[in-house]
PDB file of C-alpha atoms in Angstrom:
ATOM      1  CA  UNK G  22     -18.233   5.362  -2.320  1.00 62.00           C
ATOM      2  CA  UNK G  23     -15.607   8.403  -2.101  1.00 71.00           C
ATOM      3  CA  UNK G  24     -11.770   7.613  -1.705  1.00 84.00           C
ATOM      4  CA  UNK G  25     -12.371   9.580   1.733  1.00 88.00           C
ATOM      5  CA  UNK G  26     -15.294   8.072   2.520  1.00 91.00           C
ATOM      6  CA  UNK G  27     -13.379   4.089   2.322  1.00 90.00           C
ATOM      7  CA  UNK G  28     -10.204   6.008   3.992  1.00 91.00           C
ATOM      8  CA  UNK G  29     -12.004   7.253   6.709  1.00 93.00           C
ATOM      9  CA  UNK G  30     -13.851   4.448   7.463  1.00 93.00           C
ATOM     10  CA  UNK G  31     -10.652   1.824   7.051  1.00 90.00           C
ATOM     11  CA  UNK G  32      -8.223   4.128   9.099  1.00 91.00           C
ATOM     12  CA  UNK G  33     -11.483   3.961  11.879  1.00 92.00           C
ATOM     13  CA  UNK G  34     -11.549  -0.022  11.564  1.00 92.00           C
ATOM     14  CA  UNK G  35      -7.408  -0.210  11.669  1.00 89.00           C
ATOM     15  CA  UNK G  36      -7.508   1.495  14.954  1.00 90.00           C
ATOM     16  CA  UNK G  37     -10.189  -0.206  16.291  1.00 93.00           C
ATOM     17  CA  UNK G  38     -12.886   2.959  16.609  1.00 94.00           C
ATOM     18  CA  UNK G  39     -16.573   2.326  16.724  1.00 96.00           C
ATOM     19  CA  UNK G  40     -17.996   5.106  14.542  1.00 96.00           C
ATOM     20  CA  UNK G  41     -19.865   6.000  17.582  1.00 96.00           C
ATOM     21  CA  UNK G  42     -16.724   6.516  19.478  1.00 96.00           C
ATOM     22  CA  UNK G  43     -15.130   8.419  16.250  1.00 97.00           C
ATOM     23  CA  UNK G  44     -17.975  10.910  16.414  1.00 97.00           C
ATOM     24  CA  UNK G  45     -17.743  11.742  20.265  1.00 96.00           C
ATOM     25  CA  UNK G  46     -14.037  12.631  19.585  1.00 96.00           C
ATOM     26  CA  UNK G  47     -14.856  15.141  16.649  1.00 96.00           C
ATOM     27  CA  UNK G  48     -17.961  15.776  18.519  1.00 96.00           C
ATOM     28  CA  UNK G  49     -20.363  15.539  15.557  1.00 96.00           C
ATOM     29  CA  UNK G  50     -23.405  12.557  15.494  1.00 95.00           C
ATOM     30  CA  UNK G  51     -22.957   9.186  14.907  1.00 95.00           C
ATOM     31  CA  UNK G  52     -25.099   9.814  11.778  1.00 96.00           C
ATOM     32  CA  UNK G  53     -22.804  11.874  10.498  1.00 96.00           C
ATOM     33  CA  UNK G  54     -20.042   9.427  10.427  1.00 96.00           C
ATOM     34  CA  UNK G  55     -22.003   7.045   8.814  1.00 96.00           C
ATOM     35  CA  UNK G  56     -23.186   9.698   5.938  1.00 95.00           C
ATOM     36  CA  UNK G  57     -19.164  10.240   5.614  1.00 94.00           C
ATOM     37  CA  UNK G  58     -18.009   6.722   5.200  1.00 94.00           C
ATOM     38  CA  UNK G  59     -21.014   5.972   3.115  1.00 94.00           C
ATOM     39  CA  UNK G  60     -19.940   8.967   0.938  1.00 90.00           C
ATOM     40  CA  UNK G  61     -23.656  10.705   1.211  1.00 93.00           C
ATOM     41  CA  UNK G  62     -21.836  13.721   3.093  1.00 92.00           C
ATOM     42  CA  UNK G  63     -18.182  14.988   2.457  1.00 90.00           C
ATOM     43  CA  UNK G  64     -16.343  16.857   5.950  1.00 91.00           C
ATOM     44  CA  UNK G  65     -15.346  19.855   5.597  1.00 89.00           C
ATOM     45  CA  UNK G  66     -11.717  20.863   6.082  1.00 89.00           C
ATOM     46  CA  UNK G  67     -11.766  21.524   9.728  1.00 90.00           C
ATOM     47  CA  UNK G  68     -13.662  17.766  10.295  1.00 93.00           C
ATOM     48  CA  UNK G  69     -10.471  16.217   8.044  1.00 92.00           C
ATOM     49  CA  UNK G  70      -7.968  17.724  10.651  1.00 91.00           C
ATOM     50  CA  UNK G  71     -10.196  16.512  13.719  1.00 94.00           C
ATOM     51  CA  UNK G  72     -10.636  13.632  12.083  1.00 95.00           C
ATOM     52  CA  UNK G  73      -7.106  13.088  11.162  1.00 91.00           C
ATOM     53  CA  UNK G  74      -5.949  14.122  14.559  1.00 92.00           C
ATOM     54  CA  UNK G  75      -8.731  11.321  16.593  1.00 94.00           C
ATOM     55  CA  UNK G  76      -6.918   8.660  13.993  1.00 92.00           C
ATOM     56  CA  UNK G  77      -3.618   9.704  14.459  1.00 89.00           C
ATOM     57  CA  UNK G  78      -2.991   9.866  10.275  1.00 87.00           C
ATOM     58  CA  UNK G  79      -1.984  12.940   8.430  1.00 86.00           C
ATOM     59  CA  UNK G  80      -4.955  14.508   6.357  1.00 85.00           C
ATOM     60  CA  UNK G  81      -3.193  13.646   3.509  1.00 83.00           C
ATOM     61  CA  UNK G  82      -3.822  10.480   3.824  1.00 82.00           C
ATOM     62  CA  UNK G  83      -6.959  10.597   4.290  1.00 83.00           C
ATOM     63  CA  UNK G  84      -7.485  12.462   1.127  1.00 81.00           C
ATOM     64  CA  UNK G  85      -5.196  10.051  -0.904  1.00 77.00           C
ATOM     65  CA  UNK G  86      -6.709   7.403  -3.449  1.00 65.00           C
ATOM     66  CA  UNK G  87      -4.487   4.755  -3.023  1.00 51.00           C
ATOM     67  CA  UNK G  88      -4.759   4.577   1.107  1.00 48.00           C
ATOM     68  CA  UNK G  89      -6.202   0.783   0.867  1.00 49.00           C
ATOM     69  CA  UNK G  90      -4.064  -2.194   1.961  1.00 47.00           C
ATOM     70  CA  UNK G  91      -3.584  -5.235   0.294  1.00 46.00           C
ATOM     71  CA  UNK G  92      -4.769  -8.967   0.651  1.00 44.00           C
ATOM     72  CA  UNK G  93      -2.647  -8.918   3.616  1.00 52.00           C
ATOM     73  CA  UNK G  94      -3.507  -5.789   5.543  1.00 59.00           C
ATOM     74  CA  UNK G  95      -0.087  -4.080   4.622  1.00 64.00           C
ATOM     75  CA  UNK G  96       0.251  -0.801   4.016  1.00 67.00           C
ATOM     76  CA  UNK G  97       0.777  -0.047   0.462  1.00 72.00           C
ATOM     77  CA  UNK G  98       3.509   2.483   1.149  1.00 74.00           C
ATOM     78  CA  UNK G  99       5.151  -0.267   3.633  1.00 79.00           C
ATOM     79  CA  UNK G 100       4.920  -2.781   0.957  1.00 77.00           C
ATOM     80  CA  UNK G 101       6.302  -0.520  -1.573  1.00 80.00           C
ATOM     81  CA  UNK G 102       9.288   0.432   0.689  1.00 83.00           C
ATOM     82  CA  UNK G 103      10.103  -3.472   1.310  1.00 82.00           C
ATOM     83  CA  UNK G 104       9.927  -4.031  -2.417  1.00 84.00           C
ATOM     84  CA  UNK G 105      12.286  -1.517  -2.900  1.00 88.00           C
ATOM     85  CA  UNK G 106      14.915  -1.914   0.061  1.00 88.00           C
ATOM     86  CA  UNK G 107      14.454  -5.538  -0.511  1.00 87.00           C
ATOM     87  CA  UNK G 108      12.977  -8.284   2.001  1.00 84.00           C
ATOM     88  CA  UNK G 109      16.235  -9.390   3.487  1.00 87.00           C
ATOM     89  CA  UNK G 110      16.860  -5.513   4.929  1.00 88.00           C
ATOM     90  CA  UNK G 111      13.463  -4.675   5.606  1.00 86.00           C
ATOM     91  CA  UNK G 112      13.788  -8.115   7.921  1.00 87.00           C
ATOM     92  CA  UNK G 113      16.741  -6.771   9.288  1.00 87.00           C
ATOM     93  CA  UNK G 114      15.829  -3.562  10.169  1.00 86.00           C
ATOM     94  CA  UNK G 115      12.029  -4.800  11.990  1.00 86.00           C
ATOM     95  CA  UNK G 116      13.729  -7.474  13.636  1.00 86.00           C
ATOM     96  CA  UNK G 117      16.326  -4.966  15.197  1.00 85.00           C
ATOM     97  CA  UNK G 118      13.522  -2.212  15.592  1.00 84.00           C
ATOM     98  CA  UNK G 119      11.083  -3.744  17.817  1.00 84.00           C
ATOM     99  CA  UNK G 120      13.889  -4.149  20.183  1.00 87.00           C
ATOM    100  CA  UNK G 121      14.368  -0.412  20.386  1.00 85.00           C
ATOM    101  CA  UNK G 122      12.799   1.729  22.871  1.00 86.00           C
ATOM    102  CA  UNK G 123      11.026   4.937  21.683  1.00 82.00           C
ATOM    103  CA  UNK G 124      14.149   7.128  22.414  1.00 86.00           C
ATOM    104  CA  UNK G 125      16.283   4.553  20.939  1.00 85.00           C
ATOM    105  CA  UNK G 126      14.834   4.788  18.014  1.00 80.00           C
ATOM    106  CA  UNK G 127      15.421   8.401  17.808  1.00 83.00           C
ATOM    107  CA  UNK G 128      18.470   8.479  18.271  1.00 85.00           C
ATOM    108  CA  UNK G 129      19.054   6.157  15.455  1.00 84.00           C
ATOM    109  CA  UNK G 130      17.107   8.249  13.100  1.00 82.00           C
ATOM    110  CA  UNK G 131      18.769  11.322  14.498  1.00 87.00           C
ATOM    111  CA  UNK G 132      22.709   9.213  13.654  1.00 87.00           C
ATOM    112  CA  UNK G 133      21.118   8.095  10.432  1.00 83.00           C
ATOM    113  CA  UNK G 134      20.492  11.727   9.215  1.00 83.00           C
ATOM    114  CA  UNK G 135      23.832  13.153  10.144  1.00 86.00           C
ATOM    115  CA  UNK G 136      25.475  10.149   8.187  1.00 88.00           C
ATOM    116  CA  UNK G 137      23.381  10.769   5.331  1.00 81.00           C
ATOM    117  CA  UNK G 138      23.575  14.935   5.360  1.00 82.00           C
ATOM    118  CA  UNK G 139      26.735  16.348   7.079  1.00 78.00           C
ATOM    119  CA  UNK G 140      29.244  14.937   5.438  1.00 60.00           C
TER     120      UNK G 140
END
């Protein structure tokens, strides 16, 4: 099976997307799907941006080899980030996050970048 083939069909799962409901979003046959996650059929360009778009994940990703999670279900690029911030901070930080609203968050992001680049 392709990289994009096991990416397509694990971001799918993560969300929770029948491959039937997948294919009415990017309007193309159920059959389709399953030739893409099986890795009989590649999508074009234009599918990987519909595609991408219906799974809310940047094509990139979807293209990427190392997209799987671990043993866990962690993202590998989450897991790399904790490893290198360190698990105390990375504690911190979701602990405090999930208390945040959406536009809290922002803001904090927004504060966080002017720290870091207008000195």
């Amino acid at each position: 099976m392709s990289t994009i083939a096991q990416n397509i069909k694990a971001c799918r799962e993560r969300v929770g997307m029948t491959q039937q409901e997948l294919a009415l979003k990017i309007r193309v046959g159920t059959g389709t799907i399953e030739k893409y996650e099986s890795g009989e059929q590649h999508p074009d360009t234009q599918t990987v941006l519909k595609i991408s778009t219906v799974l809310d994940i940047p094509a990139s990703e979807l293209l990427e080899q190392d997209l799987q999670t671990n043993h866990v279900g962690i993202d590998h690029e989450i897991e790399q980030l904790v490893q290198e911030i360190g698990t105390k901070k990375a504690k911190l930080i979701l602990r405090k996050a999930k208390e945040f609203t959406e536009e809290d968050f922002l803001r904090v992001m927004q504060m966080l970048f002017e720290i870091k680049y207008k000195k």
